[in-house]
Amino acid sequence: MKKALLLGDSIRVGYDDMVRDLLAGRAEVLYDPQDNGRFAAYTLWQANQLLRAHGPVDVVHWNNGYWDMNIESPMREPIHPIPEYQHFLRRILGLCRSCGAQVVFATTLPVPRAGGAQDNTGTGAALRYQSEWVEAYNAAALEVMRAENVPVNDLCALCLEAPGLYKCADGLHLTEEGYRACARQVASCIERYL
C-alpha cells in the first residue's frame, strides 16, 4: 500500500485522523499523533525522525507558518524571519525528495484579526498572529514552491471562502467543520499523487 506522510503544526493535528480515515484502503497515512511540527526547523527534525522510522513514503503533505512568524516575548522578531523560514522550507523539501517522495505544500490559513492563542496540542506555547504576517509568509513559501516546482494545496483560499474563515473562538484554530473541510481537501490532494 502507498504511504502518505503528514507534517505540520496544530492545524495538521486537527485533521490528520480525518485524512487517515478518508484514505483508508488507498494509503497508509503516517504522522506523529503526539506532537506537532511547530516551526520549520522543528519540522525538519521531526520529518527526519518519521522518515527514519517508517522508511520511504510516496507523498508528503506539509505545512508550516504560524510558529515561524510568531513573535514570542521577549523576542522582538519572528522565530524564523522570512529568509530563515525559506531556508528551512528548502531543507525540508530536500529531505523529503531525497527519500523519493512527491511533496505537496499547504498554505498557512488566514486569521480574522490580530491576536493570540494558546497552542492546543499541549506545548504550552502562546502564538501571536496578524493577517499581514500570514500573507507575507504565504508569499515567501509560494516563492520557494514555485522555484522548486512543488504543488501547493491552497488551504488558505479554502478557508477564505468560508463564513468566519472556519475559525473557532481563539481566532487561530479551526472549528470541527473547518477541520473536516481541510481534511477533505488534503485527502483529495494526496490522492492525486498516489
mmCIF file of C-alpha atoms in Angstrom:
data_model
loop_
_atom_site.group_PDB
_atom_site.id
_atom_site.type_symbol
_atom_site.label_atom_id
_atom_site.label_comp_id
_atom_site.label_asym_id
_atom_site.label_seq_id
_atom_site.Cartn_x
_atom_site.Cartn_y
_atom_site.Cartn_z
ATOM 1 C CA MET A 1 0.000 0.000 0.000
ATOM 2 C CA LYS A 2 1.187 3.534 -0.745
ATOM 3 C CA LYS A 3 2.325 5.715 2.144
ATOM 4 C CA ALA A 4 1.500 9.367 2.788
ATOM 5 C CA LEU A 5 3.242 11.399 5.484
ATOM 6 C CA LEU A 6 1.575 14.420 7.091
ATOM 7 C CA LEU A 7 3.809 17.135 8.537
ATOM 8 C CA GLY A 8 2.769 20.394 10.108
ATOM 9 C CA ASP A 9 1.571 22.328 13.115
ATOM 10 C CA SER A 10 -1.593 22.099 15.234
ATOM 11 C CA ILE A 11 -3.757 22.647 12.156
ATOM 12 C CA ARG A 12 -2.407 19.326 10.822
ATOM 13 C CA VAL A 13 -3.084 17.735 14.202
ATOM 14 C CA GLY A 14 -6.715 18.819 13.826
ATOM 15 C CA TYR A 15 -7.263 16.989 10.538
ATOM 16 C CA ASP A 16 -4.745 14.117 10.499
ATOM 17 C CA ASP A 17 -7.077 11.397 11.824
ATOM 18 C CA MET A 18 -9.772 12.513 9.386
ATOM 19 C CA VAL A 19 -7.364 12.307 6.441
ATOM 20 C CA ARG A 20 -6.309 8.825 7.585
ATOM 21 C CA ASP A 21 -9.968 7.746 7.622
ATOM 22 C CA LEU A 22 -10.712 9.322 4.225
ATOM 23 C CA LEU A 23 -7.766 7.499 2.620
ATOM 24 C CA ALA A 24 -8.356 4.156 4.362
ATOM 25 C CA GLY A 25 -7.705 1.285 1.959
ATOM 26 C CA ARG A 26 -5.879 3.550 -0.510
ATOM 27 C CA ALA A 27 -2.923 4.762 1.550
ATOM 28 C CA GLU A 28 -1.276 4.279 4.905
ATOM 29 C CA VAL A 29 -1.324 7.792 6.398
ATOM 30 C CA LEU A 30 1.572 8.469 8.779
ATOM 31 C CA TYR A 31 2.059 11.316 11.272
ATOM 32 C CA ASP A 32 3.167 11.902 14.834
ATOM 33 C CA PRO A 33 -0.058 11.826 16.870
ATOM 34 C CA GLN A 34 1.738 13.059 19.997
ATOM 35 C CA ASP A 35 3.404 16.167 18.592
ATOM 36 C CA ASN A 36 3.042 18.897 16.035
ATOM 37 C CA GLY A 37 5.729 20.216 13.716
ATOM 38 C CA ARG A 38 5.749 23.694 15.270
ATOM 39 C CA PHE A 39 8.237 25.865 13.357
ATOM 40 C CA ALA A 40 10.104 24.784 10.222
ATOM 41 C CA ALA A 41 13.380 23.828 11.935
ATOM 42 C CA TYR A 42 11.437 21.530 14.275
ATOM 43 C CA THR A 43 9.508 20.072 11.329
ATOM 44 C CA LEU A 44 12.822 19.285 9.633
ATOM 45 C CA TRP A 45 13.919 17.317 12.697
ATOM 46 C CA GLN A 46 10.519 15.623 13.050
ATOM 47 C CA ALA A 47 10.417 14.699 9.349
ATOM 48 C CA ASN A 48 13.807 13.057 9.696
ATOM 49 C CA GLN A 49 12.611 11.016 12.685
ATOM 50 C CA LEU A 50 9.428 9.918 10.918
ATOM 51 C CA LEU A 51 11.194 9.019 7.675
ATOM 52 C CA ARG A 52 13.776 7.024 9.604
ATOM 53 C CA ALA A 53 11.020 5.189 11.500
ATOM 54 C CA HIS A 54 8.723 4.495 8.521
ATOM 55 C CA GLY A 55 11.093 4.310 5.570
ATOM 56 C CA PRO A 56 10.364 5.808 2.164
ATOM 57 C CA VAL A 57 6.949 7.364 1.592
ATOM 58 C CA ASP A 58 5.142 8.170 -1.643
ATOM 59 C CA VAL A 59 3.647 11.547 -0.753
ATOM 60 C CA VAL A 60 4.465 14.163 1.888
ATOM 61 C CA HIS A 61 1.798 16.792 2.598
ATOM 62 C CA TRP A 62 3.141 19.546 4.775
ATOM 63 C CA ASN A 63 2.560 22.998 6.212
ATOM 64 C CA ASN A 64 4.483 25.433 8.384
ATOM 65 C CA GLY A 65 3.972 29.089 9.137
ATOM 66 C CA TYR A 66 2.187 30.139 12.316
ATOM 67 C CA TRP A 67 5.057 29.230 14.628
ATOM 68 C CA ASP A 68 7.680 30.630 12.264
ATOM 69 C CA MET A 69 6.012 34.056 12.152
ATOM 70 C CA ASN A 70 5.303 34.114 15.884
ATOM 71 C CA ILE A 71 6.985 36.853 17.896
ATOM 72 C CA GLU A 72 7.065 35.482 21.419
ATOM 73 C CA SER A 73 8.013 37.902 24.172
ATOM 74 C CA PRO A 74 10.724 38.874 24.994
ATOM 75 C CA MET A 75 11.823 38.268 21.364
ATOM 76 C CA ARG A 76 11.382 41.227 19.058
ATOM 77 C CA GLU A 77 11.412 39.358 15.760
ATOM 78 C CA PRO A 78 9.774 36.155 14.485
ATOM 79 C CA ILE A 79 11.166 32.774 15.476
ATOM 80 C CA HIS A 80 12.144 32.426 11.807
ATOM 81 C CA PRO A 81 12.357 35.689 9.875
ATOM 82 C CA ILE A 82 11.379 35.108 6.239
ATOM 83 C CA PRO A 83 14.889 34.301 4.898
ATOM 84 C CA GLU A 84 15.336 31.647 7.624
ATOM 85 C CA TYR A 85 11.811 30.351 7.006
ATOM 86 C CA GLN A 86 12.587 29.910 3.318
ATOM 87 C CA HIS A 87 15.916 28.251 4.170
ATOM 88 C CA PHE A 88 14.202 25.625 6.326
ATOM 89 C CA LEU A 89 11.405 25.090 3.787
ATOM 90 C CA ARG A 90 14.093 24.215 1.233
ATOM 91 C CA ARG A 91 15.785 21.847 3.693
ATOM 92 C CA ILE A 92 12.513 20.035 4.474
ATOM 93 C CA LEU A 93 11.774 19.780 0.773
ATOM 94 C CA GLY A 94 15.253 18.425 0.051
ATOM 95 C CA LEU A 95 14.986 15.815 2.795
ATOM 96 C CA CYS A 96 11.588 14.578 1.605
ATOM 97 C CA ARG A 97 12.642 14.485 -2.023
ATOM 98 C CA SER A 98 15.833 12.608 -1.151
ATOM 99 C CA CYS A 99 13.581 9.807 0.104
ATOM 100 C CA GLY A 100 11.736 9.718 -3.211
ATOM 101 C CA ALA A 101 8.523 11.426 -2.057
ATOM 102 C CA GLN A 102 6.238 13.664 -4.074
ATOM 103 C CA VAL A 103 5.911 16.739 -1.855
ATOM 104 C CA VAL A 104 2.841 18.965 -1.569
ATOM 105 C CA PHE A 105 2.973 22.175 0.458
ATOM 106 C CA ALA A 106 -0.146 23.605 2.126
ATOM 107 C CA THR A 107 -0.551 27.335 2.682
ATOM 108 C CA THR A 108 -0.983 28.814 6.148
ATOM 109 C CA LEU A 109 -4.604 29.562 6.987
ATOM 110 C CA PRO A 110 -5.957 33.106 7.204
ATOM 111 C CA VAL A 111 -6.709 34.810 10.517
ATOM 112 C CA PRO A 112 -9.660 37.148 11.114
ATOM 113 C CA ARG A 113 -7.782 39.770 13.156
ATOM 114 C CA ALA A 114 -4.545 40.397 15.001
ATOM 115 C CA GLY A 115 -4.444 38.389 18.192
ATOM 116 C CA GLY A 116 -3.014 35.474 20.066
ATOM 117 C CA ALA A 117 -3.916 31.951 21.118
ATOM 118 C CA GLN A 118 -2.529 29.092 23.141
ATOM 119 C CA ASP A 119 -1.247 26.152 21.152
ATOM 120 C CA ASN A 120 -3.908 23.471 21.576
ATOM 121 C CA THR A 121 -1.583 20.447 21.430
ATOM 122 C CA GLY A 122 -0.042 20.658 24.880
ATOM 123 C CA THR A 123 3.157 22.593 24.183
ATOM 124 C CA GLY A 124 2.115 25.462 26.458
ATOM 125 C CA ALA A 125 3.208 27.991 23.829
ATOM 126 C CA ALA A 126 1.314 31.167 23.051
ATOM 127 C CA LEU A 127 1.136 32.127 19.380
ATOM 128 C CA ARG A 128 0.584 35.668 18.155
ATOM 129 C CA TYR A 129 -0.805 36.276 14.685
ATOM 130 C CA GLN A 130 -1.703 39.001 12.199
ATOM 131 C CA SER A 131 -3.185 38.844 8.705
ATOM 132 C CA GLU A 132 -0.200 40.721 7.286
ATOM 133 C CA TRP A 133 2.167 38.115 8.710
ATOM 134 C CA VAL A 134 0.167 35.256 7.177
ATOM 135 C CA GLU A 135 0.145 36.985 3.799
ATOM 136 C CA ALA A 136 3.911 37.655 3.909
ATOM 137 C CA TYR A 137 4.819 34.109 4.977
ATOM 138 C CA ASN A 138 2.485 32.552 2.405
ATOM 139 C CA ALA A 139 4.049 34.722 -0.309
ATOM 140 C CA ALA A 140 7.540 33.661 0.826
ATOM 141 C CA ALA A 141 6.573 29.976 0.855
ATOM 142 C CA LEU A 142 4.944 30.215 -2.561
ATOM 143 C CA GLU A 143 8.110 31.794 -3.947
ATOM 144 C CA VAL A 144 10.090 28.736 -2.802
ATOM 145 C CA MET A 145 7.496 26.255 -4.038
ATOM 146 C CA ARG A 146 7.260 27.884 -7.486
ATOM 147 C CA ALA A 147 11.051 27.874 -7.840
ATOM 148 C CA GLU A 148 11.178 24.211 -6.787
ATOM 149 C CA ASN A 149 8.140 23.141 -8.846
ATOM 150 C CA VAL A 150 6.224 21.932 -5.781
ATOM 151 C CA PRO A 151 2.428 21.574 -5.956
ATOM 152 C CA VAL A 152 0.558 23.750 -3.460
ATOM 153 C CA ASN A 153 -2.634 22.857 -1.627
ATOM 154 C CA ASP A 154 -4.188 26.278 -1.016
ATOM 155 C CA LEU A 155 -5.913 25.702 2.311
ATOM 156 C CA CYS A 156 -5.789 29.470 2.856
ATOM 157 C CA ALA A 157 -8.106 30.024 -0.126
ATOM 158 C CA LEU A 158 -10.433 27.268 1.110
ATOM 159 C CA CYS A 159 -10.842 28.987 4.476
ATOM 160 C CA LEU A 160 -11.161 32.476 2.975
ATOM 161 C CA GLU A 161 -14.352 31.287 1.237
ATOM 162 C CA ALA A 162 -15.958 30.088 4.479
ATOM 163 C CA PRO A 163 -18.075 32.181 6.845
ATOM 164 C CA GLY A 164 -15.831 33.174 9.756
ATOM 165 C CA LEU A 165 -12.844 31.555 7.993
ATOM 166 C CA TYR A 166 -13.776 28.296 9.797
ATOM 167 C CA LYS A 167 -12.122 29.769 12.908
ATOM 168 C CA CYS A 168 -13.018 28.858 16.464
ATOM 169 C CA ALA A 169 -13.082 31.443 19.267
ATOM 170 C CA ASP A 170 -9.295 31.759 19.571
ATOM 171 C CA GLY A 171 -9.053 33.097 16.003
ATOM 172 C CA LEU A 172 -6.226 30.685 15.139
ATOM 173 C CA HIS A 173 -7.500 27.105 15.258
ATOM 174 C CA LEU A 174 -10.431 25.700 13.324
ATOM 175 C CA THR A 175 -13.947 24.600 14.089
ATOM 176 C CA GLU A 176 -14.789 20.929 13.574
ATOM 177 C CA GLU A 177 -16.391 21.911 10.265
ATOM 178 C CA GLY A 178 -13.163 23.647 9.264
ATOM 179 C CA TYR A 179 -11.018 20.652 10.103
ATOM 180 C CA ARG A 180 -13.381 18.413 8.111
ATOM 181 C CA ALA A 181 -13.222 20.745 5.087
ATOM 182 C CA CYS A 182 -9.409 20.831 5.251
ATOM 183 C CA ALA A 183 -9.261 17.045 5.669
ATOM 184 C CA ARG A 184 -11.344 16.524 2.525
ATOM 185 C CA GLN A 185 -9.124 18.855 0.515
ATOM 186 C CA VAL A 186 -5.904 17.325 1.895
ATOM 187 C CA ALA A 187 -7.099 13.762 1.166
ATOM 188 C CA SER A 188 -8.152 14.721 -2.341
ATOM 189 C CA CYS A 189 -4.808 16.396 -2.952
ATOM 190 C CA ILE A 190 -2.824 13.401 -1.674
ATOM 191 C CA GLU A 191 -4.908 11.013 -3.769
ATOM 192 C CA ARG A 192 -3.812 12.790 -6.969
ATOM 193 C CA TYR A 193 -0.177 11.828 -6.262
ATOM 194 C CA LEU A 194 -0.605 8.246 -5.075
#
